[in-house]
Amino acid sequence: MSTQNPVFIPGPTNIPDSIRKACDMPTIDHRSPAFARVFKPAIAGVRRVLKMDAGEVILIPSTGTGGWEAAISNTLSPGDTVLAARFGMFSHRWIDMCQRHRIDVEVIEAPWGEGAPLAAIEKALRADKNHQIKAVLATHNETATGVKSDIAGIRRAMDATGHPAMLFVDGVSSIASMPFDFTAWGVDVAVAGSQKGFMLPAGLAILGVSPKAIAAMDTARLPRTFFDFKDMLAAYGRGGYPYTPAVGLIAGLAHAIDLLESEGLDNVYARHHRMAEGVRRAIAGWGMAPYAKFPDLYSDTVTAVKVPEGCNGTDLVQLAATKYGMAFGVGLGEVAGKVFRIGHLGMLTDAMMLSGLAVAEMCMADLGWPVKLGSGVAAAQDYYRGTVPALAIAAE
Ligand SMILES: *Cc1c(COP(=O)(O)O)cnc(C)c1O
């Protein structure tokens, strides 16, 4: 793997130089006011990125998976029921984690390549007359298949049934890259990680927690210590932390949000859409298709590319790594070998994206796949050259 090449895995993502520098901090005493000066802008920034107008932002030294565990252990008790759809490796893993915590998961099985099934969710909520379901778990962007789900639609389904369950959203591979609206969607816990849309090294779980989820902590009996939001919030009140914070990452997070906001969050989302669309044009140029079943499910942060019959996506990923020093994502679980994944989130430019598509094409030619060199790259080039935002040119 060459460290000069960008990575095209769906996280961790490429780290801009200025973020690396912002993480590089001398040691400070986290019990001194110097820490609050680093910490407060990061918290306020996450609140703006998530679009929260009430509730709390929690930063835990962990990863997205720890964020899931924090979400459930702070709000639920053993034997509680949650509702979750399974349509990929990440939605599966969250279900598995709940089960290991002895939570009763009502699982709606949906085909991989599709998103959260709104009608089935509404039906399950309607059938739950006694309101046993404490939370609905939704994976906003299923990173294994490159499928986004309609979180606003889940909220509408919940409201239509008058069901009081909380809504927990895994936004690890969508937040800061695709539009997210904690307030409008009535989200109770949103989970993100530092190493995807926020372009930081791994090491922070980033959560938004609603007042309703905070109130649920009073009766939630799952054991928690490291992840306890109450300890965290009590320490925040004093401008501090219940244990040693990851100060460098928190400083980097504040800077990452500065970068996102100086570009403009809407422009960041538009850029991700444009990157993704170029990738999809390339895939069509290769005569292939995304694994996501319908265009309205296409993720703007990762695309799982369905490979031709008789080809193995993992071969391409291995060859790209060993021969060209470039990283793509393998297919996971049910789609192992059937797809390879192109991550297109975080800090990426047209030129970077084209380099990834060109290497993927070289690998296809090397492997004898039925693809003509240049076919995908040309389609992406045509799309990118015709869609450069006027602002980007003017700014030079
Ligand atoms: C990456 C990812 C996770 C896991 O996050 P870690 O930071 O690796 O623990 C969870 N959910 C989704 C959708 C992801 O993309």
PDB file of N, CA and C in Angstrom, residues 17-56:
ATOM      1  N   ASP A  17      -4.238  17.428   5.281  1.00  0.00           N
ATOM      2  CA  ASP A  17      -3.043  17.823   6.044  1.00  0.00           C
ATOM      3  C   ASP A  17      -3.388  18.726   7.222  1.00  0.00           C
ATOM      4  N   SER A  18      -4.303  19.659   6.987  1.00  0.00           N
ATOM      5  CA  SER A  18      -4.562  20.619   8.076  1.00  0.00           C
ATOM      6  C   SER A  18      -5.248  19.924   9.257  1.00  0.00           C
ATOM      7  N   ILE A  19      -5.971  18.845   8.987  1.00  0.00           N
ATOM      8  CA  ILE A  19      -6.584  18.105  10.104  1.00  0.00           C
ATOM      9  C   ILE A  19      -5.506  17.317  10.855  1.00  0.00           C
ATOM     10  N   ARG A  20      -4.576  16.733  10.107  1.00  0.00           N
ATOM     11  CA  ARG A  20      -3.476  16.024  10.789  1.00  0.00           C
ATOM     12  C   ARG A  20      -2.735  16.977  11.709  1.00  0.00           C
ATOM     13  N   LYS A  21      -2.513  18.186  11.213  1.00  0.00           N
ATOM     14  CA  LYS A  21      -1.779  19.157  12.039  1.00  0.00           C
ATOM     15  C   LYS A  21      -2.615  19.576  13.251  1.00  0.00           C
ATOM     16  N   ALA A  22      -3.908  19.717  13.042  1.00  0.00           N
ATOM     17  CA  ALA A  22      -4.757  20.142  14.159  1.00  0.00           C
ATOM     18  C   ALA A  22      -4.801  19.085  15.261  1.00  0.00           C
ATOM     19  N   CYS A  23      -4.631  17.814  14.895  1.00  0.00           N
ATOM     20  CA  CYS A  23      -4.628  16.733  15.899  1.00  0.00           C
ATOM     21  C   CYS A  23      -3.309  16.683  16.665  1.00  0.00           C
ATOM     22  N   ASP A  24      -2.287  17.284  16.089  1.00  0.00           N
ATOM     23  CA  ASP A  24      -0.943  17.187  16.661  1.00  0.00           C
ATOM     24  C   ASP A  24      -0.791  18.262  17.728  1.00  0.00           C
ATOM     25  N   MET A  25      -1.113  17.890  18.961  1.00  0.00           N
ATOM     26  CA  MET A  25      -1.172  18.857  20.057  1.00  0.00           C
ATOM     27  C   MET A  25      -0.142  18.522  21.117  1.00  0.00           C
ATOM     28  N   PRO A  26       0.400  19.528  21.757  1.00  0.00           N
ATOM     29  CA  PRO A  26       1.176  19.225  22.971  1.00  0.00           C
ATOM     30  C   PRO A  26       0.214  18.737  24.052  1.00  0.00           C
ATOM     31  N   THR A  27       0.744  18.082  25.060  1.00  0.00           N
ATOM     32  CA  THR A  27      -0.105  17.626  26.167  1.00  0.00           C
ATOM     33  C   THR A  27      -0.669  18.831  26.906  1.00  0.00           C
ATOM     34  N   ILE A  28      -1.971  18.787  27.145  1.00  0.00           N
ATOM     35  CA  ILE A  28      -2.530  19.823  28.034  1.00  0.00           C
ATOM     36  C   ILE A  28      -3.211  19.112  29.198  1.00  0.00           C
ATOM     37  N   ASP A  29      -3.375  19.832  30.271  1.00  0.00           N
ATOM     38  CA  ASP A  29      -4.075  19.278  31.431  1.00  0.00           C
ATOM     39  C   ASP A  29      -5.570  19.338  31.140  1.00  0.00           C
ATOM     40  N   HIS A  30      -6.186  18.146  31.050  1.00  0.00           N
ATOM     41  CA  HIS A  30      -7.603  18.146  30.681  1.00  0.00           C
ATOM     42  C   HIS A  30      -8.499  18.605  31.832  1.00  0.00           C
ATOM     43  N   ARG A  31      -7.904  18.881  32.990  1.00  0.00           N
ATOM     44  CA  ARG A  31      -8.716  19.445  34.075  1.00  0.00           C
ATOM     45  C   ARG A  31      -8.552  20.968  34.160  1.00  0.00           C
ATOM     46  N   SER A  32      -7.842  21.519  33.188  1.00  0.00           N
ATOM     47  CA  SER A  32      -7.631  22.978  33.200  1.00  0.00           C
ATOM     48  C   SER A  32      -8.568  23.634  32.187  1.00  0.00           C
ATOM     49  N   PRO A  33      -8.732  24.950  32.293  1.00  0.00           N
ATOM     50  CA  PRO A  33      -9.592  25.665  31.335  1.00  0.00           C
ATOM     51  C   PRO A  33      -9.106  25.512  29.895  1.00  0.00           C
ATOM     52  N   ALA A  34      -7.843  25.169  29.695  1.00  0.00           N
ATOM     53  CA  ALA A  34      -7.326  25.003  28.325  1.00  0.00           C
ATOM     54  C   ALA A  34      -8.103  23.908  27.600  1.00  0.00           C
ATOM     55  N   PHE A  35      -8.531  22.890  28.346  1.00  0.00           N
ATOM     56  CA  PHE A  35      -9.284  21.808  27.697  1.00  0.00           C
ATOM     57  C   PHE A  35     -10.655  22.292  27.229  1.00  0.00           C
ATOM     58  N   ALA A  36     -11.321  23.050  28.077  1.00  0.00           N
ATOM     59  CA  ALA A  36     -12.655  23.548  27.699  1.00  0.00           C
ATOM     60  C   ALA A  36     -12.564  24.379  26.415  1.00  0.00           C
ATOM     61  N   ARG A  37     -11.457  25.064  26.234  1.00  0.00           N
ATOM     62  CA  ARG A  37     -11.306  25.886  25.026  1.00  0.00           C
ATOM     63  C   ARG A  37     -11.202  25.015  23.767  1.00  0.00           C
ATOM     64  N   VAL A  38     -10.700  23.806  23.922  1.00  0.00           N
ATOM     65  CA  VAL A  38     -10.618  22.874  22.785  1.00  0.00           C
ATOM     66  C   VAL A  38     -11.969  22.167  22.588  1.00  0.00           C
ATOM     67  N   PHE A  39     -12.553  21.810  23.706  1.00  0.00           N
ATOM     68  CA  PHE A  39     -13.701  20.916  23.732  1.00  0.00           C
ATOM     69  C   PHE A  39     -14.997  21.598  23.275  1.00  0.00           C
ATOM     70  N   LYS A  40     -15.224  22.801  23.797  1.00  0.00           N
ATOM     71  CA  LYS A  40     -16.519  23.460  23.543  1.00  0.00           C
ATOM     72  C   LYS A  40     -16.795  23.714  22.065  1.00  0.00           C
ATOM     73  N   PRO A  41     -15.816  24.190  21.296  1.00  0.00           N
ATOM     74  CA  PRO A  41     -16.098  24.394  19.858  1.00  0.00           C
ATOM     75  C   PRO A  41     -16.415  23.082  19.135  1.00  0.00           C
ATOM     76  N   ALA A  42     -15.806  21.984  19.586  1.00  0.00           N
ATOM     77  CA  ALA A  42     -16.072  20.689  18.935  1.00  0.00           C
ATOM     78  C   ALA A  42     -17.516  20.263  19.192  1.00  0.00           C
ATOM     79  N   ILE A  43     -17.947  20.392  20.428  1.00  0.00           N
ATOM     80  CA  ILE A  43     -19.322  20.026  20.792  1.00  0.00           C
ATOM     81  C   ILE A  43     -20.324  20.895  20.027  1.00  0.00           C
ATOM     82  N   ALA A  44     -20.051  22.208  20.019  1.00  0.00           N
ATOM     83  CA  ALA A  44     -20.974  23.128  19.345  1.00  0.00           C
ATOM     84  C   ALA A  44     -21.011  22.814  17.845  1.00  0.00           C
ATOM     85  N   GLY A  45     -19.856  22.454  17.294  1.00  0.00           N
ATOM     86  CA  GLY A  45     -19.789  22.155  15.863  1.00  0.00           C
ATOM     87  C   GLY A  45     -20.579  20.902  15.509  1.00  0.00           C
ATOM     88  N   VAL A  46     -20.443  19.860  16.312  1.00  0.00           N
ATOM     89  CA  VAL A  46     -21.190  18.623  16.042  1.00  0.00           C
ATOM     90  C   VAL A  46     -22.693  18.902  16.088  1.00  0.00           C
ATOM     91  N   ARG A  47     -23.091  19.723  17.046  1.00  0.00           N
ATOM     92  CA  ARG A  47     -24.501  20.095  17.168  1.00  0.00           C
ATOM     93  C   ARG A  47     -25.006  20.716  15.856  1.00  0.00           C
ATOM     94  N   ARG A  48     -24.192  21.560  15.247  1.00  0.00           N
ATOM     95  CA  ARG A  48     -24.606  22.193  13.988  1.00  0.00           C
ATOM     96  C   ARG A  48     -24.621  21.188  12.838  1.00  0.00           C
ATOM     97  N   VAL A  49     -23.615  20.306  12.795  1.00  0.00           N
ATOM     98  CA  VAL A  49     -23.568  19.325  11.699  1.00  0.00           C
ATOM     99  C   VAL A  49     -24.777  18.390  11.775  1.00  0.00           C
ATOM    100  N   LEU A  50     -25.135  17.982  12.999  1.00  0.00           N
ATOM    101  CA  LEU A  50     -26.285  17.073  13.154  1.00  0.00           C
ATOM    102  C   LEU A  50     -27.616  17.807  13.016  1.00  0.00           C
ATOM    103  N   LYS A  51     -27.590  19.133  13.100  1.00  0.00           N
ATOM    104  CA  LYS A  51     -28.800  19.965  13.112  1.00  0.00           C
ATOM    105  C   LYS A  51     -29.644  19.663  14.351  1.00  0.00           C
ATOM    106  N   MET A  52     -29.013  19.767  15.512  1.00  0.00           N
ATOM    107  CA  MET A  52     -29.712  19.530  16.783  1.00  0.00           C
ATOM    108  C   MET A  52     -30.116  20.864  17.369  1.00  0.00           C
ATOM    109  N   ASP A  53     -31.361  20.969  17.820  1.00  0.00           N
ATOM    110  CA  ASP A  53     -31.674  22.181  18.577  1.00  0.00           C
ATOM    111  C   ASP A  53     -31.968  21.881  20.042  1.00  0.00           C
ATOM    112  N   ALA A  54     -31.973  20.621  20.414  1.00  0.00           N
ATOM    113  CA  ALA A  54     -32.095  20.255  21.827  1.00  0.00           C
ATOM    114  C   ALA A  54     -31.314  18.961  22.024  1.00  0.00           C
ATOM    115  N   GLY A  55     -31.054  18.629  23.283  1.00  0.00           N
ATOM    116  CA  GLY A  55     -30.326  17.401  23.572  1.00  0.00           C
ATOM    117  C   GLY A  55     -28.837  17.663  23.737  1.00  0.00           C
ATOM    118  N   GLU A  56     -28.061  16.601  23.732  1.00  0.00           N
ATOM    119  CA  GLU A  56     -26.641  16.707  24.069  1.00  0.00           C
ATOM    120  C   GLU A  56     -25.782  16.000  23.029  1.00  0.00           C
TER     121      GLU A  56
END
